[in-house]
């Protein structure tokens, strides 16, 4: 019987995913779900053929350069790959894969929850009930922004963006989008394409961010671009914190330029800018866009499908480099 490939699994994964790893690989599990330091990760990778990380492990160029020669692939349990320096991996001949498609529905669900929660002031209402400060009902009490029939701008019309558009159509929203390239008419499904982000922004009662975090999208939503949104707009981010400039967003939320924001992702998670916590007009969640049982199983299986292919000498479905 041939020797099983050795896989360093950096975080605790769903039971069914770990069972498949146990069956097919010589897996090094992290049963305590401890967040490894870079030094620990490099040390634990000694003799491993592959690493199965999450977005919580920062595989920078410096870390990748220190990985043992045995490591031939990094199969990430994530669609995002901003935590992996692809150039450094490529330079070392390490194959890198991600898990697209399988988390699009779950992420669009959270984007819709944030959009509704931000518009209808869910955080403030929830707090009032929990803290016992709910007073009388009044016609002018806790007025929010109606979602039905409004214009939704989608920044990044990939898989998640397209599902978000579909869900938003259920609220009769008018869909506008900006994407590097225009979608075919059938996928556009009536959405209005804007060739430049600066053309899209003034059309957005709501803006939902669904593009990847890359050097090009870093702080894409800065003060100047937030300024192009209509007064009282609502910004939703389920992609990555790095796409938004915290200073600019916080200033717009404080000044009333933006009515509210719905955020599932932040710069420097989990140690986010403390100013966010003091703002009542944000509906915040702790990076749980893909956190459903079904999706986390599917992400694990997709990462393992990629690993299986690599180990068998086949082309993995989701090869990044
Ligand atoms: C992803 O898959 O990129 C999600 O953000 C969870 O890591």
mmCIF file of C-alpha atoms and ligand atoms in Angstrom:
data_model
loop_
_atom_site.group_PDB
_atom_site.id
_atom_site.type_symbol
_atom_site.label_atom_id
_atom_site.label_comp_id
_atom_site.label_asym_id
_atom_site.label_seq_id
_atom_site.Cartn_x
_atom_site.Cartn_y
_atom_site.Cartn_z
ATOM 1 C CA UNK A 1 0.000 0.000 0.000
ATOM 2 C CA UNK A 2 1.411 3.411 -0.935
ATOM 3 C CA UNK A 3 2.142 5.908 1.823
ATOM 4 C CA UNK A 4 -0.584 8.458 2.470
ATOM 5 C CA UNK A 5 0.232 12.103 1.773
ATOM 6 C CA UNK A 6 0.866 14.185 4.895
ATOM 7 C CA UNK A 7 -1.433 17.196 5.305
ATOM 8 C CA UNK A 8 -1.092 19.965 7.869
ATOM 9 C CA UNK A 9 -4.638 21.090 8.730
ATOM 10 C CA UNK A 10 -4.285 24.471 10.418
ATOM 11 C CA UNK A 11 -7.743 24.821 12.021
ATOM 12 C CA UNK A 12 -10.425 22.537 13.397
ATOM 13 C CA UNK A 13 -12.683 21.583 10.488
ATOM 14 C CA UNK A 14 -16.247 20.167 10.383
ATOM 15 C CA UNK A 15 -16.521 16.546 11.537
ATOM 16 C CA UNK A 16 -17.314 15.120 8.098
ATOM 17 C CA UNK A 17 -14.357 16.940 6.534
ATOM 18 C CA UNK A 18 -11.946 15.720 9.196
ATOM 19 C CA UNK A 19 -13.331 12.176 8.760
ATOM 20 C CA UNK A 20 -12.504 12.283 5.054
ATOM 21 C CA UNK A 21 -9.049 13.672 5.829
ATOM 22 C CA UNK A 22 -8.496 10.902 8.367
ATOM 23 C CA UNK A 23 -9.561 8.250 5.867
ATOM 24 C CA UNK A 24 -7.511 9.469 2.909
ATOM 25 C CA UNK A 25 -4.502 11.253 4.376
ATOM 26 C CA UNK A 26 -1.961 11.270 7.126
ATOM 27 C CA UNK A 27 -3.531 14.409 8.580
ATOM 28 C CA UNK A 28 -2.029 16.602 11.295
ATOM 29 C CA UNK A 29 -5.100 18.067 12.966
ATOM 30 C CA UNK A 30 -5.407 21.102 15.205
ATOM 31 C CA UNK A 31 -7.889 19.643 17.695
ATOM 32 C CA UNK A 32 -7.654 22.678 19.986
ATOM 33 C CA UNK A 33 -8.283 25.034 17.078
ATOM 34 C CA UNK A 34 -5.350 27.154 18.200
ATOM 35 C CA UNK A 35 -4.336 30.010 15.923
ATOM 36 C CA UNK A 36 -0.787 29.118 14.913
ATOM 37 C CA UNK A 37 1.937 31.729 14.778
ATOM 38 C CA UNK A 38 3.986 31.812 11.575
ATOM 39 C CA UNK A 39 6.854 30.072 13.362
ATOM 40 C CA UNK A 40 4.563 27.279 14.577
ATOM 41 C CA UNK A 41 3.084 26.866 11.135
ATOM 42 C CA UNK A 42 6.505 26.540 9.514
ATOM 43 C CA UNK A 43 7.629 24.104 12.199
ATOM 44 C CA UNK A 44 4.456 21.972 11.988
ATOM 45 C CA UNK A 45 4.756 21.823 8.201
ATOM 46 C CA UNK A 46 8.026 19.855 8.464
ATOM 47 C CA UNK A 47 7.640 16.774 6.272
ATOM 48 C CA UNK A 48 4.100 17.721 5.148
ATOM 49 C CA UNK A 49 3.181 17.365 1.471
ATOM 50 C CA UNK A 50 0.351 19.863 1.700
ATOM 51 C CA UNK A 51 -1.146 22.549 3.934
ATOM 52 C CA UNK A 52 -4.882 23.077 4.300
ATOM 53 C CA UNK A 53 -5.122 26.598 5.793
ATOM 54 C CA UNK A 54 -7.965 29.042 6.352
ATOM 55 C CA UNK A 55 -7.929 32.803 5.768
ATOM 56 C CA UNK A 56 -6.694 33.169 9.363
ATOM 57 C CA UNK A 57 -3.224 31.895 8.431
ATOM 58 C CA UNK A 58 -1.189 34.609 6.776
ATOM 59 C CA UNK A 59 0.965 32.839 4.220
ATOM 60 C CA UNK A 60 3.066 35.853 3.343
ATOM 61 C CA UNK A 61 6.108 35.703 1.059
ATOM 62 C CA UNK A 62 8.307 35.501 4.143
ATOM 63 C CA UNK A 63 6.369 32.490 5.524
ATOM 64 C CA UNK A 64 6.214 30.726 2.173
ATOM 65 C CA UNK A 65 9.962 31.129 1.699
ATOM 66 C CA UNK A 66 10.495 29.377 5.041
ATOM 67 C CA UNK A 67 8.193 26.415 4.313
ATOM 68 C CA UNK A 68 9.966 23.067 4.054
ATOM 69 C CA UNK A 69 10.664 21.758 0.535
ATOM 70 C CA UNK A 70 8.260 18.874 1.177
ATOM 71 C CA UNK A 71 5.247 21.216 0.875
ATOM 72 C CA UNK A 72 3.990 20.998 -2.700
ATOM 73 C CA UNK A 73 0.500 22.416 -2.335
ATOM 74 C CA UNK A 74 -1.625 24.820 -0.301
ATOM 75 C CA UNK A 75 -5.331 23.986 -0.571
ATOM 76 C CA UNK A 76 -7.113 26.811 1.195
ATOM 77 C CA UNK A 77 -10.424 26.364 2.984
ATOM 78 C CA UNK A 78 -11.637 29.725 1.639
ATOM 79 C CA UNK A 79 -12.671 31.438 -1.535
ATOM 80 C CA UNK A 80 -10.570 34.496 -0.628
ATOM 81 C CA UNK A 81 -6.843 34.151 -1.205
ATOM 82 C CA UNK A 82 -5.554 37.506 0.000
ATOM 83 C CA UNK A 83 -3.874 35.651 2.895
ATOM 84 C CA UNK A 84 -1.576 33.801 0.488
ATOM 85 C CA UNK A 85 1.227 35.411 -1.484
ATOM 86 C CA UNK A 86 0.597 33.721 -4.814
ATOM 87 C CA UNK A 87 3.790 35.026 -6.410
ATOM 88 C CA UNK A 88 5.896 33.586 -3.602
ATOM 89 C CA UNK A 89 4.077 30.248 -3.900
ATOM 90 C CA UNK A 90 4.553 30.220 -7.661
ATOM 91 C CA UNK A 91 8.258 31.013 -7.280
ATOM 92 C CA UNK A 92 8.592 27.913 -5.089
ATOM 93 C CA UNK A 93 6.491 25.768 -7.437
ATOM 94 C CA UNK A 94 3.758 25.321 -4.799
ATOM 95 C CA UNK A 95 0.255 24.786 -6.207
ATOM 96 C CA UNK A 96 -2.426 26.906 -4.518
ATOM 97 C CA UNK A 97 -6.195 26.327 -4.668
ATOM 98 C CA UNK A 98 -9.287 27.948 -3.141
ATOM 99 C CA UNK A 99 -12.987 27.013 -2.755
ATOM 100 C CA UNK A 100 -15.154 29.174 -5.021
ATOM 101 C CA UNK A 101 -18.877 28.608 -5.772
ATOM 102 C CA UNK A 102 -19.786 26.638 -2.668
ATOM 103 C CA UNK A 103 -20.106 29.617 -0.342
ATOM 104 C CA UNK A 104 -21.868 32.026 -2.673
ATOM 105 C CA UNK A 105 -25.405 31.377 -1.368
ATOM 106 C CA UNK A 106 -24.412 31.636 2.295
ATOM 107 C CA UNK A 107 -22.451 34.837 1.721
ATOM 108 C CA UNK A 108 -25.284 36.449 -0.251
ATOM 109 C CA UNK A 109 -27.639 35.543 2.608
ATOM 110 C CA UNK A 110 -25.429 37.419 5.070
ATOM 111 C CA UNK A 111 -25.125 40.372 2.676
ATOM 112 C CA UNK A 112 -28.933 40.551 2.505
ATOM 113 C CA UNK A 113 -29.178 40.260 6.296
ATOM 114 C CA UNK A 114 -26.698 43.129 6.704
ATOM 115 C CA UNK A 115 -28.474 45.229 4.110
ATOM 116 C CA UNK A 116 -31.826 44.783 5.834
ATOM 117 C CA UNK A 117 -30.368 45.092 9.321
ATOM 118 C CA UNK A 118 -28.534 48.314 8.483
ATOM 119 C CA UNK A 119 -31.532 49.834 6.694
ATOM 120 C CA UNK A 120 -34.024 48.983 9.427
ATOM 121 C CA UNK A 121 -31.736 49.761 12.379
ATOM 122 C CA UNK A 122 -31.754 46.198 13.668
ATOM 123 C CA UNK A 123 -28.830 46.718 16.035
ATOM 124 C CA UNK A 124 -30.439 49.645 17.869
ATOM 125 C CA UNK A 125 -33.805 47.883 18.172
ATOM 126 C CA UNK A 126 -32.184 44.693 19.444
ATOM 127 C CA UNK A 127 -30.156 46.623 21.998
ATOM 128 C CA UNK A 128 -33.197 48.451 23.305
ATOM 129 C CA UNK A 129 -35.028 45.216 23.981
ATOM 130 C CA UNK A 130 -32.035 43.507 25.563
ATOM 131 C CA UNK A 131 -31.102 46.489 27.725
ATOM 132 C CA UNK A 132 -34.691 47.123 28.784
ATOM 133 C CA UNK A 133 -34.679 50.655 27.392
ATOM 134 C CA UNK A 134 -37.601 50.094 25.007
ATOM 135 C CA UNK A 135 -40.095 52.807 25.884
ATOM 136 C CA UNK A 136 -43.280 53.689 24.104
ATOM 137 C CA UNK A 137 -44.253 53.079 20.474
ATOM 138 C CA UNK A 138 -44.513 56.261 18.448
ATOM 139 C CA UNK A 139 -45.038 57.066 14.749
ATOM 140 C CA UNK A 140 -41.561 58.583 14.536
ATOM 141 C CA UNK A 141 -39.743 55.970 16.553
ATOM 142 C CA UNK A 142 -36.673 54.248 15.047
ATOM 143 C CA UNK A 143 -37.374 55.183 11.479
ATOM 144 C CA UNK A 144 -35.220 53.365 8.977
ATOM 145 C CA UNK A 145 -34.792 53.292 5.237
ATOM 146 C CA UNK A 146 -37.176 51.212 3.127
ATOM 147 C CA UNK A 147 -35.433 48.623 0.965
ATOM 148 C CA UNK A 148 -38.212 47.703 -1.457
ATOM 149 C CA UNK A 149 -37.828 49.232 -4.898
ATOM 150 C CA UNK A 150 -34.500 50.962 -4.147
ATOM 151 C CA UNK A 151 -31.370 50.896 -6.301
ATOM 152 C CA UNK A 152 -28.712 48.371 -5.291
ATOM 153 C CA UNK A 153 -25.195 48.816 -6.633
ATOM 154 C CA UNK A 154 -23.058 45.721 -6.716
ATOM 155 C CA UNK A 155 -19.301 46.162 -6.728
ATOM 156 C CA UNK A 156 -17.962 42.910 -8.201
ATOM 157 C CA UNK A 157 -20.557 40.897 -10.098
ATOM 158 C CA UNK A 158 -18.968 37.469 -9.648
ATOM 159 C CA UNK A 159 -20.713 34.460 -8.174
ATOM 160 C CA UNK A 160 -21.714 36.081 -4.873
ATOM 161 C CA UNK A 161 -22.654 39.381 -6.522
ATOM 162 C CA UNK A 162 -24.946 37.604 -8.979
ATOM 163 C CA UNK A 163 -26.747 35.696 -6.219
ATOM 164 C CA UNK A 164 -27.047 38.898 -4.180
ATOM 165 C CA UNK A 165 -28.673 40.540 -7.221
ATOM 166 C CA UNK A 166 -31.116 37.642 -7.483
ATOM 167 C CA UNK A 167 -32.081 37.861 -3.816
ATOM 168 C CA UNK A 168 -32.432 41.656 -4.018
ATOM 169 C CA UNK A 169 -34.804 41.325 -6.973
ATOM 170 C CA UNK A 170 -37.129 39.626 -4.497
ATOM 171 C CA UNK A 171 -37.350 43.072 -2.871
ATOM 172 C CA UNK A 172 -38.016 44.687 -6.257
ATOM 173 C CA UNK A 173 -34.610 46.365 -6.104
ATOM 174 C CA UNK A 174 -33.172 47.880 -9.279
ATOM 175 C CA UNK A 175 -29.752 46.335 -9.828
ATOM 176 C CA UNK A 176 -26.718 48.311 -11.028
ATOM 177 C CA UNK A 177 -23.216 46.907 -11.113
ATOM 178 C CA UNK A 178 -19.571 47.518 -11.773
ATOM 179 C CA UNK A 179 -17.305 44.654 -12.732
ATOM 180 C CA UNK A 180 -14.003 44.403 -14.588
ATOM 181 C CA UNK A 181 -15.925 43.029 -17.543
ATOM 182 C CA UNK A 182 -19.565 43.183 -18.518
ATOM 183 C CA UNK A 183 -21.617 40.024 -17.970
ATOM 184 C CA UNK A 184 -23.432 38.268 -20.837
ATOM 185 C CA UNK A 185 -27.056 39.449 -21.111
ATOM 186 C CA UNK A 186 -28.529 36.267 -19.613
ATOM 187 C CA UNK A 187 -26.368 36.597 -16.482
ATOM 188 C CA UNK A 188 -27.003 40.335 -16.264
ATOM 189 C CA UNK A 189 -30.720 39.593 -16.001
ATOM 190 C CA UNK A 190 -31.634 43.244 -16.518
ATOM 191 C CA UNK A 191 -28.927 44.706 -14.237
ATOM 192 C CA UNK A 192 -27.466 47.997 -15.448
ATOM 193 C CA UNK A 193 -23.719 47.813 -16.164
ATOM 194 C CA UNK A 194 -21.460 50.780 -15.395
ATOM 195 C CA UNK A 195 -18.096 50.823 -17.099
ATOM 196 C CA UNK A 196 -16.493 52.801 -14.270
ATOM 197 C CA UNK A 197 -17.031 52.501 -10.526
ATOM 198 C CA UNK A 198 -17.325 56.287 -10.366
ATOM 199 C CA UNK A 199 -20.381 56.045 -12.647
ATOM 200 C CA UNK A 200 -22.003 53.353 -10.533
ATOM 201 C CA UNK A 201 -21.651 55.027 -7.123
ATOM 202 C CA UNK A 202 -24.048 57.990 -7.605
ATOM 203 C CA UNK A 203 -26.752 55.446 -8.591
ATOM 204 C CA UNK A 204 -26.583 53.456 -5.347
ATOM 205 C CA UNK A 205 -29.129 53.802 -2.572
ATOM 206 C CA UNK A 206 -27.324 50.702 -1.333
ATOM 207 C CA UNK A 207 -23.847 49.492 -2.269
ATOM 208 C CA UNK A 208 -22.872 45.870 -1.656
ATOM 209 C CA UNK A 209 -19.205 44.935 -2.026
ATOM 210 C CA UNK A 210 -18.393 41.550 -3.570
ATOM 211 C CA UNK A 211 -14.985 41.951 -5.224
ATOM 212 C CA UNK A 212 -11.823 40.171 -4.071
ATOM 213 C CA UNK A 213 -9.175 41.934 -1.977
ATOM 214 C CA UNK A 214 -6.181 42.523 -4.221
ATOM 215 C CA UNK A 215 -3.554 45.278 -4.378
ATOM 216 C CA UNK A 216 -5.857 46.976 -6.943
ATOM 217 C CA UNK A 217 -8.929 46.946 -4.673
ATOM 218 C CA UNK A 218 -7.096 47.956 -1.474
ATOM 219 C CA UNK A 219 -9.054 50.907 0.026
ATOM 220 C CA UNK A 220 -11.049 51.151 -3.191
ATOM 221 C CA UNK A 221 -13.872 52.659 -1.147
ATOM 222 C CA UNK A 222 -11.959 55.697 0.071
ATOM 223 C CA UNK A 223 -13.273 59.139 1.073
ATOM 224 C CA UNK A 224 -13.503 60.332 -2.514
ATOM 225 C CA UNK A 225 -15.540 57.350 -3.714
ATOM 226 C CA UNK A 226 -17.749 57.206 -0.622
ATOM 227 C CA UNK A 227 -18.409 60.884 -1.355
ATOM 228 C CA UNK A 228 -19.866 59.881 -4.741
ATOM 229 C CA UNK A 229 -22.630 57.836 -3.112
ATOM 230 C CA UNK A 230 -25.960 59.636 -2.687
ATOM 231 C CA UNK A 231 -26.455 61.229 0.738
ATOM 232 C CA UNK A 232 -28.060 58.724 3.089
ATOM 233 C CA UNK A 233 -26.791 55.669 1.178
ATOM 234 C CA UNK A 234 -26.053 52.372 2.908
ATOM 235 C CA UNK A 235 -22.823 50.413 2.409
ATOM 236 C CA UNK A 236 -22.615 46.646 2.896
ATOM 237 C CA UNK A 237 -19.361 44.684 2.943
ATOM 238 C CA UNK A 238 -19.143 40.900 3.027
ATOM 239 C CA UNK A 239 -15.974 40.648 0.916
ATOM 240 C CA UNK A 240 -12.887 41.871 2.769
ATOM 241 C CA UNK A 241 -12.218 44.767 5.137
ATOM 242 C CA UNK A 242 -9.199 45.882 3.124
ATOM 243 C CA UNK A 243 -11.467 47.121 0.303
ATOM 244 C CA UNK A 244 -12.761 49.901 2.570
ATOM 245 C CA UNK A 245 -10.745 52.735 4.135
ATOM 246 C CA UNK A 246 -11.847 52.684 7.792
ATOM 247 C CA UNK A 247 -11.190 56.409 8.331
ATOM 248 C CA UNK A 248 -13.345 57.324 5.342
ATOM 249 C CA UNK A 249 -16.203 54.989 6.266
ATOM 250 C CA UNK A 250 -16.264 56.055 9.916
ATOM 251 C CA UNK A 251 -16.220 59.743 8.939
ATOM 252 C CA UNK A 252 -19.152 59.191 6.538
ATOM 253 C CA UNK A 253 -21.133 57.312 9.199
ATOM 254 C CA UNK A 254 -20.467 60.018 11.799
ATOM 255 C CA UNK A 255 -21.341 62.922 9.515
ATOM 256 C CA UNK A 256 -24.576 61.329 8.288
ATOM 257 C CA UNK A 257 -23.279 61.174 4.701
ATOM 258 C CA UNK A 258 -24.087 57.470 4.970
ATOM 259 C CA UNK A 259 -27.268 56.448 6.771
ATOM 260 C CA UNK A 260 -25.732 53.170 7.902
ATOM 261 C CA UNK A 261 -23.382 50.314 7.101
ATOM 262 C CA UNK A 262 -23.632 46.541 7.338
ATOM 263 C CA UNK A 263 -20.250 44.905 7.873
ATOM 264 C CA UNK A 264 -19.220 41.260 8.155
ATOM 265 C CA UNK A 265 -15.545 41.880 7.384
ATOM 266 C CA UNK A 266 -13.012 44.346 8.758
ATOM 267 C CA UNK A 267 -9.445 45.454 8.517
ATOM 268 C CA UNK A 268 -7.256 43.701 11.076
ATOM 269 C CA UNK A 269 -9.838 41.141 12.285
ATOM 270 C CA UNK A 270 -10.597 40.466 15.088
ATOM 271 C CA UNK A 271 -8.873 43.575 16.479
ATOM 272 C CA UNK A 272 -11.005 45.972 14.504
ATOM 273 C CA UNK A 273 -10.874 49.750 14.658
ATOM 274 C CA UNK A 274 -12.531 50.451 18.058
ATOM 275 C CA UNK A 275 -14.416 53.434 16.643
ATOM 276 C CA UNK A 276 -16.784 51.013 14.879
ATOM 277 C CA UNK A 277 -18.035 49.704 18.216
ATOM 278 C CA UNK A 278 -19.163 53.152 19.323
ATOM 279 C CA UNK A 279 -21.323 53.757 16.226
ATOM 280 C CA UNK A 280 -24.994 52.855 16.450
ATOM 281 C CA UNK A 281 -25.612 53.044 12.718
ATOM 282 C CA UNK A 282 -23.662 49.910 11.884
ATOM 283 C CA UNK A 283 -25.008 46.390 11.854
ATOM 284 C CA UNK A 284 -21.943 44.210 12.408
ATOM 285 C CA UNK A 285 -21.212 40.498 12.278
ATOM 286 C CA UNK A 286 -17.931 38.663 12.996
ATOM 287 C CA UNK A 287 -16.964 37.359 9.518
ATOM 288 C CA UNK A 288 -19.657 34.664 9.351
ATOM 289 C CA UNK A 289 -20.615 35.012 5.679
ATOM 290 C CA UNK A 290 -19.939 31.350 4.945
ATOM 291 C CA UNK A 291 -20.763 30.035 8.413
ATOM 292 C CA UNK A 292 -23.510 27.512 7.776
ATOM 293 C CA UNK A 293 -23.120 23.787 8.374
ATOM 294 C CA UNK A 294 -23.843 23.004 4.741
ATOM 295 C CA UNK A 295 -21.396 25.549 3.397
ATOM 296 C CA UNK A 296 -18.527 24.753 5.743
ATOM 297 C CA UNK A 297 -18.842 21.048 4.818
ATOM 298 C CA UNK A 298 -18.923 21.988 1.138
ATOM 299 C CA UNK A 299 -15.841 24.215 1.518
ATOM 300 C CA UNK A 300 -13.938 21.384 3.174
ATOM 301 C CA UNK A 301 -14.949 18.868 0.520
ATOM 302 C CA UNK A 302 -14.013 21.296 -2.232
ATOM 303 C CA UNK A 303 -10.582 21.874 -0.669
ATOM 304 C CA UNK A 304 -10.164 18.092 -0.460
ATOM 305 C CA UNK A 305 -11.294 17.567 -4.056
ATOM 306 C CA UNK A 306 -8.509 19.943 -5.036
ATOM 307 C CA UNK A 307 -6.001 18.147 -2.820
ATOM 308 C CA UNK A 308 -7.064 14.724 -4.134
ATOM 309 C CA UNK A 309 -6.492 15.901 -7.698
ATOM 310 C CA UNK A 310 -3.039 17.282 -6.882
ATOM 311 C CA UNK A 311 -2.002 14.116 -5.059
ATOM 312 C CA UNK A 312 -3.184 12.018 -8.025
ATOM 313 C CA UNK A 313 -1.199 14.202 -10.434
ATOM 314 C CA UNK A 314 -4.350 15.700 -11.975
ATOM 315 C CA UNK A 315 -5.210 19.371 -12.480
ATOM 316 C CA UNK A 316 -7.186 20.679 -9.490
ATOM 317 C CA UNK A 317 -10.463 22.394 -10.313
ATOM 318 C CA UNK A 318 -9.636 25.619 -8.453
ATOM 319 C CA UNK A 319 -5.975 26.184 -9.175
ATOM 320 C CA UNK A 320 -4.825 29.750 -8.474
ATOM 321 C CA UNK A 321 -1.131 29.134 -9.279
HETATM 322 C C1 LIG B 1 -13.616 32.964 2.485
HETATM 323 O O1 LIG B 1 -13.839 31.804 2.124
HETATM 324 O O2 LIG B 1 -12.831 33.708 1.897
HETATM 325 C C2 LIG B 1 -14.341 33.449 3.695
HETATM 326 O O3 LIG B 1 -14.073 34.770 3.944
HETATM 327 C C3 LIG B 1 -13.979 32.601 4.902
HETATM 328 O O4 LIG B 1 -12.625 32.465 4.979
#
